[in-house]
Short mmCIF file of C-alpha atoms in Angstrom, two decimals:
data_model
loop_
_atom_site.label_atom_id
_atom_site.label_comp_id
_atom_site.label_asym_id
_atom_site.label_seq_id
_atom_site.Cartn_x
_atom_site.Cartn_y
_atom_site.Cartn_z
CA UNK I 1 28.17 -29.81 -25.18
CA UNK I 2 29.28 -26.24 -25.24
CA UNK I 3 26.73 -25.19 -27.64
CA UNK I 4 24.37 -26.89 -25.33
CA UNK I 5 25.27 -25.12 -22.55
CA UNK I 6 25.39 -21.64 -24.52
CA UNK I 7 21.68 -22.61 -26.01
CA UNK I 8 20.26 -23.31 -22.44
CA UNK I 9 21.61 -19.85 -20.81
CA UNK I 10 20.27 -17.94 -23.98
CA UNK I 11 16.65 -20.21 -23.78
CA UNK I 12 16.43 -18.71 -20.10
CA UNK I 13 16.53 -14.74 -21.08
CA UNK I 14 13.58 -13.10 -20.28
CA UNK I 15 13.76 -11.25 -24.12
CA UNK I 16 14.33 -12.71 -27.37
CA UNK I 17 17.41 -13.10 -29.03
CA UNK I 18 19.18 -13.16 -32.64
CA UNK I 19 22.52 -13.55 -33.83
CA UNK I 20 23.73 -12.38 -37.25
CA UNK I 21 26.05 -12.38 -39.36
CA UNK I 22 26.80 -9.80 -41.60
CA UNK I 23 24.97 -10.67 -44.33
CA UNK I 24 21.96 -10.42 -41.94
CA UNK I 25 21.09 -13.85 -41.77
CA UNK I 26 20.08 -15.47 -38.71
CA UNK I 27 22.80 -18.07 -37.01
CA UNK I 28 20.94 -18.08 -33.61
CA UNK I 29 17.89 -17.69 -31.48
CA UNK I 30 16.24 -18.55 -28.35
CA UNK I 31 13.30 -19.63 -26.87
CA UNK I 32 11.93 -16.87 -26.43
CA UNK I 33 12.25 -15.30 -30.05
CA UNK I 34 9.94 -18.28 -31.32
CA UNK I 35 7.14 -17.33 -28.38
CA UNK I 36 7.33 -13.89 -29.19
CA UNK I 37 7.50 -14.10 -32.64
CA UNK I 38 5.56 -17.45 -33.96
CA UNK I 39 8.68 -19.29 -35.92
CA UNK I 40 10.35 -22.31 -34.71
CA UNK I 41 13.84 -22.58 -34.38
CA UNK I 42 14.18 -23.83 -38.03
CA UNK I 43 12.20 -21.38 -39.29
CA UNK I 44 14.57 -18.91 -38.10
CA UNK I 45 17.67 -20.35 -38.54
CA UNK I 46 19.69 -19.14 -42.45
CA UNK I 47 16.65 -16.53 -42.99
CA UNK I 48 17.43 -12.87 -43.65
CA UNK I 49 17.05 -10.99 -39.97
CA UNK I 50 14.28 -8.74 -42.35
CA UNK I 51 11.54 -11.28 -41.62
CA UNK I 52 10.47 -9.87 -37.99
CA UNK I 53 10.40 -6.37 -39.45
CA UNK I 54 7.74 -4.70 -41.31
CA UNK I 55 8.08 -4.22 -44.84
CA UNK I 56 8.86 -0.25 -45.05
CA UNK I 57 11.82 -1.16 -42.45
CA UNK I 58 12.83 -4.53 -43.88
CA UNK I 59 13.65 -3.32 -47.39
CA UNK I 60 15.93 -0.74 -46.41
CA UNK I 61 17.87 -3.23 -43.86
CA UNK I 62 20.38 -4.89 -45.74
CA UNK I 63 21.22 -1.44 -47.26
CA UNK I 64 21.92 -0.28 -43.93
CA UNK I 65 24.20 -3.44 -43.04
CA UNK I 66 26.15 -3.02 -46.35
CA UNK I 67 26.70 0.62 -45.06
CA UNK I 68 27.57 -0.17 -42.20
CA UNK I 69 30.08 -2.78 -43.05
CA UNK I 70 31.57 -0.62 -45.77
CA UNK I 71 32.12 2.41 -43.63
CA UNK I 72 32.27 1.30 -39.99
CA UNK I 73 29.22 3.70 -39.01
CA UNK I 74 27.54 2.84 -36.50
CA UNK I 75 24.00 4.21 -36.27
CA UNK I 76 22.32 1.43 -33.90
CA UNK I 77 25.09 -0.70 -32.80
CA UNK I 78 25.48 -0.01 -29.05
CA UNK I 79 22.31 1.50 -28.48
CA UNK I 80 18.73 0.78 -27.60
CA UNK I 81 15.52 2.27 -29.21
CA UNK I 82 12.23 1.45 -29.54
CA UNK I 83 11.55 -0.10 -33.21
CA UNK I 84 8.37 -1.73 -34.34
CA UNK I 85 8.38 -5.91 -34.89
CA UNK I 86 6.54 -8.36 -37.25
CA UNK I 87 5.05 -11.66 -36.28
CA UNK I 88 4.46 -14.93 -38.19
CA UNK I 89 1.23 -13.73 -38.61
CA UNK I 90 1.81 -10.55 -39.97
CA UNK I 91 0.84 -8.73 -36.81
CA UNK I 92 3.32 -5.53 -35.26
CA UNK I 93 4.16 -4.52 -31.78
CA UNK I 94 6.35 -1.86 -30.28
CA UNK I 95 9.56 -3.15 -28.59
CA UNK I 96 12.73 -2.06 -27.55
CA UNK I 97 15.54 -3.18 -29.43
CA UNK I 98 19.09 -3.16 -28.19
CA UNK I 99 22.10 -4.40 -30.40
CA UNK I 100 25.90 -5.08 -29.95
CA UNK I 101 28.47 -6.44 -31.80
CA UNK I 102 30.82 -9.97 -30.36
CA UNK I 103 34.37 -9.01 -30.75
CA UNK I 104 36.25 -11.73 -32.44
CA UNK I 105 33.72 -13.20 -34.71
CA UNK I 106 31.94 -10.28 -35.75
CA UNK I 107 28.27 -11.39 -35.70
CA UNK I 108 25.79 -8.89 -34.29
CA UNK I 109 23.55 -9.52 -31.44
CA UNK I 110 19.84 -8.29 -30.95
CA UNK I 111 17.81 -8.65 -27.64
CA UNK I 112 14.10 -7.56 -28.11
CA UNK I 113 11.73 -6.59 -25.29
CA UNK I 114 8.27 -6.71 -26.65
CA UNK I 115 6.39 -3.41 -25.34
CA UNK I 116 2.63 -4.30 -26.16
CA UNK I 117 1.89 -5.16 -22.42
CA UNK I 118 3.76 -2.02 -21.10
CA UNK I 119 2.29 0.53 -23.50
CA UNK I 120 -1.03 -0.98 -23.09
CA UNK I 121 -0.40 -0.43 -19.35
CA UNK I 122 1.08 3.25 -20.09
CA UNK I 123 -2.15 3.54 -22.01
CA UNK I 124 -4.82 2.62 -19.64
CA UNK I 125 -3.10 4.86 -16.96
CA UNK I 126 -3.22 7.67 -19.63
CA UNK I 127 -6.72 7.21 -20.52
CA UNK I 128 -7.28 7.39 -16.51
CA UNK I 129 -5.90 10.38 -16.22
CA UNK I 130 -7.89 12.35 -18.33
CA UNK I 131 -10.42 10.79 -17.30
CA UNK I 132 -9.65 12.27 -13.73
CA UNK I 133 -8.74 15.50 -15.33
CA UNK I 134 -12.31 15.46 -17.39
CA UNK I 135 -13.88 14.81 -14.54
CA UNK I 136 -12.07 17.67 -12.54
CA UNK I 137 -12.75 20.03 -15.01
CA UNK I 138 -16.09 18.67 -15.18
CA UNK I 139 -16.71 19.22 -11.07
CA UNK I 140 -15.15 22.51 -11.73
CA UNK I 141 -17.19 23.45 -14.68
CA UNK I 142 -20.37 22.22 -11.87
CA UNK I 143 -18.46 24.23 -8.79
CA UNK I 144 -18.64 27.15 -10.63
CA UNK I 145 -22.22 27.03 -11.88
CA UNK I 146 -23.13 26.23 -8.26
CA UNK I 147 -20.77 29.05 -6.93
CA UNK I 148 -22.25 31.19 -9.70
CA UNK I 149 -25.98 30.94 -8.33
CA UNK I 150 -25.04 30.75 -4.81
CA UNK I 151 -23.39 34.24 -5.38
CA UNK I 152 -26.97 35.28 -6.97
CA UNK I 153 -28.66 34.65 -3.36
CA UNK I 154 -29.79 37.66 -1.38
CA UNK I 155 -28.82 35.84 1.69
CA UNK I 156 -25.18 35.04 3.26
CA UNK I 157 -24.65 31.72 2.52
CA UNK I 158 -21.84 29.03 4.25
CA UNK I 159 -21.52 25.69 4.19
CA UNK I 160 -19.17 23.16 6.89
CA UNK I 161 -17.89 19.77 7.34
CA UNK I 162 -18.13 17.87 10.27
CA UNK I 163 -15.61 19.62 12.66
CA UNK I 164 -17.32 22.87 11.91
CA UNK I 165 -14.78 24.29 9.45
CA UNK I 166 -15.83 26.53 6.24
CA UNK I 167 -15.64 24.40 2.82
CA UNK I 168 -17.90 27.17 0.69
CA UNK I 169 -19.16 30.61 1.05
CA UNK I 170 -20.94 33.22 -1.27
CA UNK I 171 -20.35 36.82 -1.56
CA UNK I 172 -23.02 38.08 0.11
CA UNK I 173 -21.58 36.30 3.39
CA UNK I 174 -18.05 38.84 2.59
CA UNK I 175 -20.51 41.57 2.05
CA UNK I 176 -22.73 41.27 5.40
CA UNK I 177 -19.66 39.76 7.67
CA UNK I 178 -16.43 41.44 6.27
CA UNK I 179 -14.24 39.10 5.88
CA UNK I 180 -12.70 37.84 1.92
CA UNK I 181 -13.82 34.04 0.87
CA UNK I 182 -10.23 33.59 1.22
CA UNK I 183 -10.15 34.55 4.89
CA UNK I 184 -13.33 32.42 5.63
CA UNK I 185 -12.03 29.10 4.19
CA UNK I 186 -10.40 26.99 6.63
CA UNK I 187 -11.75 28.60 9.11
CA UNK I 188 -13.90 27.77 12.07
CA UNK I 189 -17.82 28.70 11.81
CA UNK I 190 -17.41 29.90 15.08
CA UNK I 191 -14.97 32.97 13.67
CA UNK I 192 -19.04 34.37 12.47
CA UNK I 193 -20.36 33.86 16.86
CA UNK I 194 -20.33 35.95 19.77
CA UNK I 195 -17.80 34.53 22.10
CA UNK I 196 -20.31 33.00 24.51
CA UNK I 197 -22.06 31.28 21.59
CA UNK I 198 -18.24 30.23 19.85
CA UNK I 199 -17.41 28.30 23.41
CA UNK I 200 -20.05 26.43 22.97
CA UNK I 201 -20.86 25.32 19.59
CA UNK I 202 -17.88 22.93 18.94
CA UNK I 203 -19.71 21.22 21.62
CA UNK I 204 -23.11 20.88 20.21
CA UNK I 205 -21.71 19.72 16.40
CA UNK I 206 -20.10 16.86 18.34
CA UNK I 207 -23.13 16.17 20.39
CA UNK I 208 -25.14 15.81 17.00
CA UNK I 209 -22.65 13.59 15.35
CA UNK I 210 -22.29 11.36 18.53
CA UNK I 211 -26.41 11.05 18.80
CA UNK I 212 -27.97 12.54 15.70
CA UNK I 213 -30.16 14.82 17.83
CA UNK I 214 -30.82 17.83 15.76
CA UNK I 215 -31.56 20.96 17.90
CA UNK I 216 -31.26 23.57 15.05
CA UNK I 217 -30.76 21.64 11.44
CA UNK I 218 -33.71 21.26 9.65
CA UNK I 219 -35.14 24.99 11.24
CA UNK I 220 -34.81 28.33 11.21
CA UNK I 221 -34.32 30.86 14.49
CA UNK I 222 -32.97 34.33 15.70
CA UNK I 223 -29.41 34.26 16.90
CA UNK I 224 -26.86 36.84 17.05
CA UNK I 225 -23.40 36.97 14.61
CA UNK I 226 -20.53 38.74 14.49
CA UNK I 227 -18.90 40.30 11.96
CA UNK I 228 -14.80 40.99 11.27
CA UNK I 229 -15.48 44.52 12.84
CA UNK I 230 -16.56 42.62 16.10
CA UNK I 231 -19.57 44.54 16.30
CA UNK I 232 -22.97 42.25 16.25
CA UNK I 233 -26.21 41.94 14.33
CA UNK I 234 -29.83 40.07 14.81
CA UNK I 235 -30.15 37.37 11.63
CA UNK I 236 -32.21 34.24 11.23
CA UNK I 237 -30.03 31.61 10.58
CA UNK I 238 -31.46 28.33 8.54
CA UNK I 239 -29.61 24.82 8.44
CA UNK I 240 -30.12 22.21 6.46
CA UNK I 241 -27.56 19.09 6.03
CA UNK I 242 -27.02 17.26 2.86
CA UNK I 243 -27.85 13.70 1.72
CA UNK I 244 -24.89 12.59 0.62
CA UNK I 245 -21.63 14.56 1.54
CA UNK I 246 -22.69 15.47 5.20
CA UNK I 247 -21.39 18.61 4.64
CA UNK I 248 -24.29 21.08 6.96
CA UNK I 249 -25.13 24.32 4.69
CA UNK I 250 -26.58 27.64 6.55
CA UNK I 251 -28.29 30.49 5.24
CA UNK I 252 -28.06 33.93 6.67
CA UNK I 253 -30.45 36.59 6.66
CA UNK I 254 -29.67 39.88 8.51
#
């Protein structure tokens, strides 16, 4: 009844299980050792422990057993580290193996946690990363070709989101206004107005987002800007918005 008992509180681990002796042979294993590994019970039961490794690992076991019973060293007993396993069907997979030794009757017990799902999971996060990073260096790669030929233009060139503040600018925009690239982004588009044209203009973006009514994108007029300095200069200032991003681009020309 015992061994019953034992048996059904070893048959509910969540990893499977062996018990040795020290001539390697298996006296014991649960449930879960035969759905992991594709023996039976019987099948496992007076076989050398070597048949659930693969064969560059197995033939070196019982040499390492003999050591270790002739000198008392210990190289895995106690510890946990990730080995590779062989099925019934001649198949491997990474686990973790973890062994101790009972105190009185000397056998040797293994627990195995089969890896396969958790590296395949390890694995698919992997490959999403560099995908992301591909793809970052990728946008980069396309930033800077963009940045490259927006730097070409002869025109001052800046482009917003929806609550007005600088994403991009080109050189020429440093060149005409004064300020770095640094300085501009982050910054409101106002910072490039007149004061009485600044007060206002928060006013008008929010006016076009709230009824779509398009006053200046899509044309091109004579306003006044400002640079760093605070002195002011005619230009014709273009907008356009674009498709997809909403992001509103305008071009400069003093």
């Amino acid at each position: 009844e015992s061994q019953n008992i034992m048996s059904g509180i070893l048959d509910a681990a969540f990893h499977a299980l062996f018990v040795i002796n020290e001539h390697c042979i298996i006296q014991m294993v649960n449930a879960k050792s035969c759905e992991v590994f594709g023996w039976n019970k019987e099948e496992f039961i007076g076989k050398n422990i070597n048949m659930i490794m693969p064969t560059h690992v197995a033939v070196h076991h019982d040499q390492y057993m003999k050591q270790y019973l002739e000198t008392g060293l210990k190289k895995m007993i106690g510890t946990q580290r990730e080995v590779t396993a062989q099925r019934k069907d001649g198949s491997t997979f990474p686990c973790v193996l973890g062994l101790s030794e009972t105190q009185q009757s000397g056998l040797i017990c293994g627990f195995i946690r089969d890896l396969t799902e958790e590296k395949a999971h390890q694995a698919a996060i992997l490959e999403k990363q560099l995908a992301a990073e591909n793809l970052s260096k990728e946008l980069q790669a396309n930033q800077n070709i963009i940045m490259g030929i927006l730097d070409a233009a002869f025109h001052a060139l800046f482009v917003i989101n929806e609550k007005c503040i600088i994403q991009m600018v080109n050189k020429k925009s440093c060149e005409v206004f004064g300020w770095t690239q640094e300085e501009f982004i982050g910054k409101n588009i106002n910072l490039i107005m007149p004061d009485h044209v600044a007060v206002n203009h928060n006013h008008y973006m929010k006016h076009y987002l709230e009824t779509g009514v398009k006053n200046m994108i899509g044309t091109q007029r004579e306003v006044t800007a400002r640079r760093k300095d605070g002195s002011t200069f005619p230009c014709i200032l273009g907008l356009s918005e674009t498709q997809q991003s909403g992001m509103i681009c305008g071009f400069i020309r003093d």
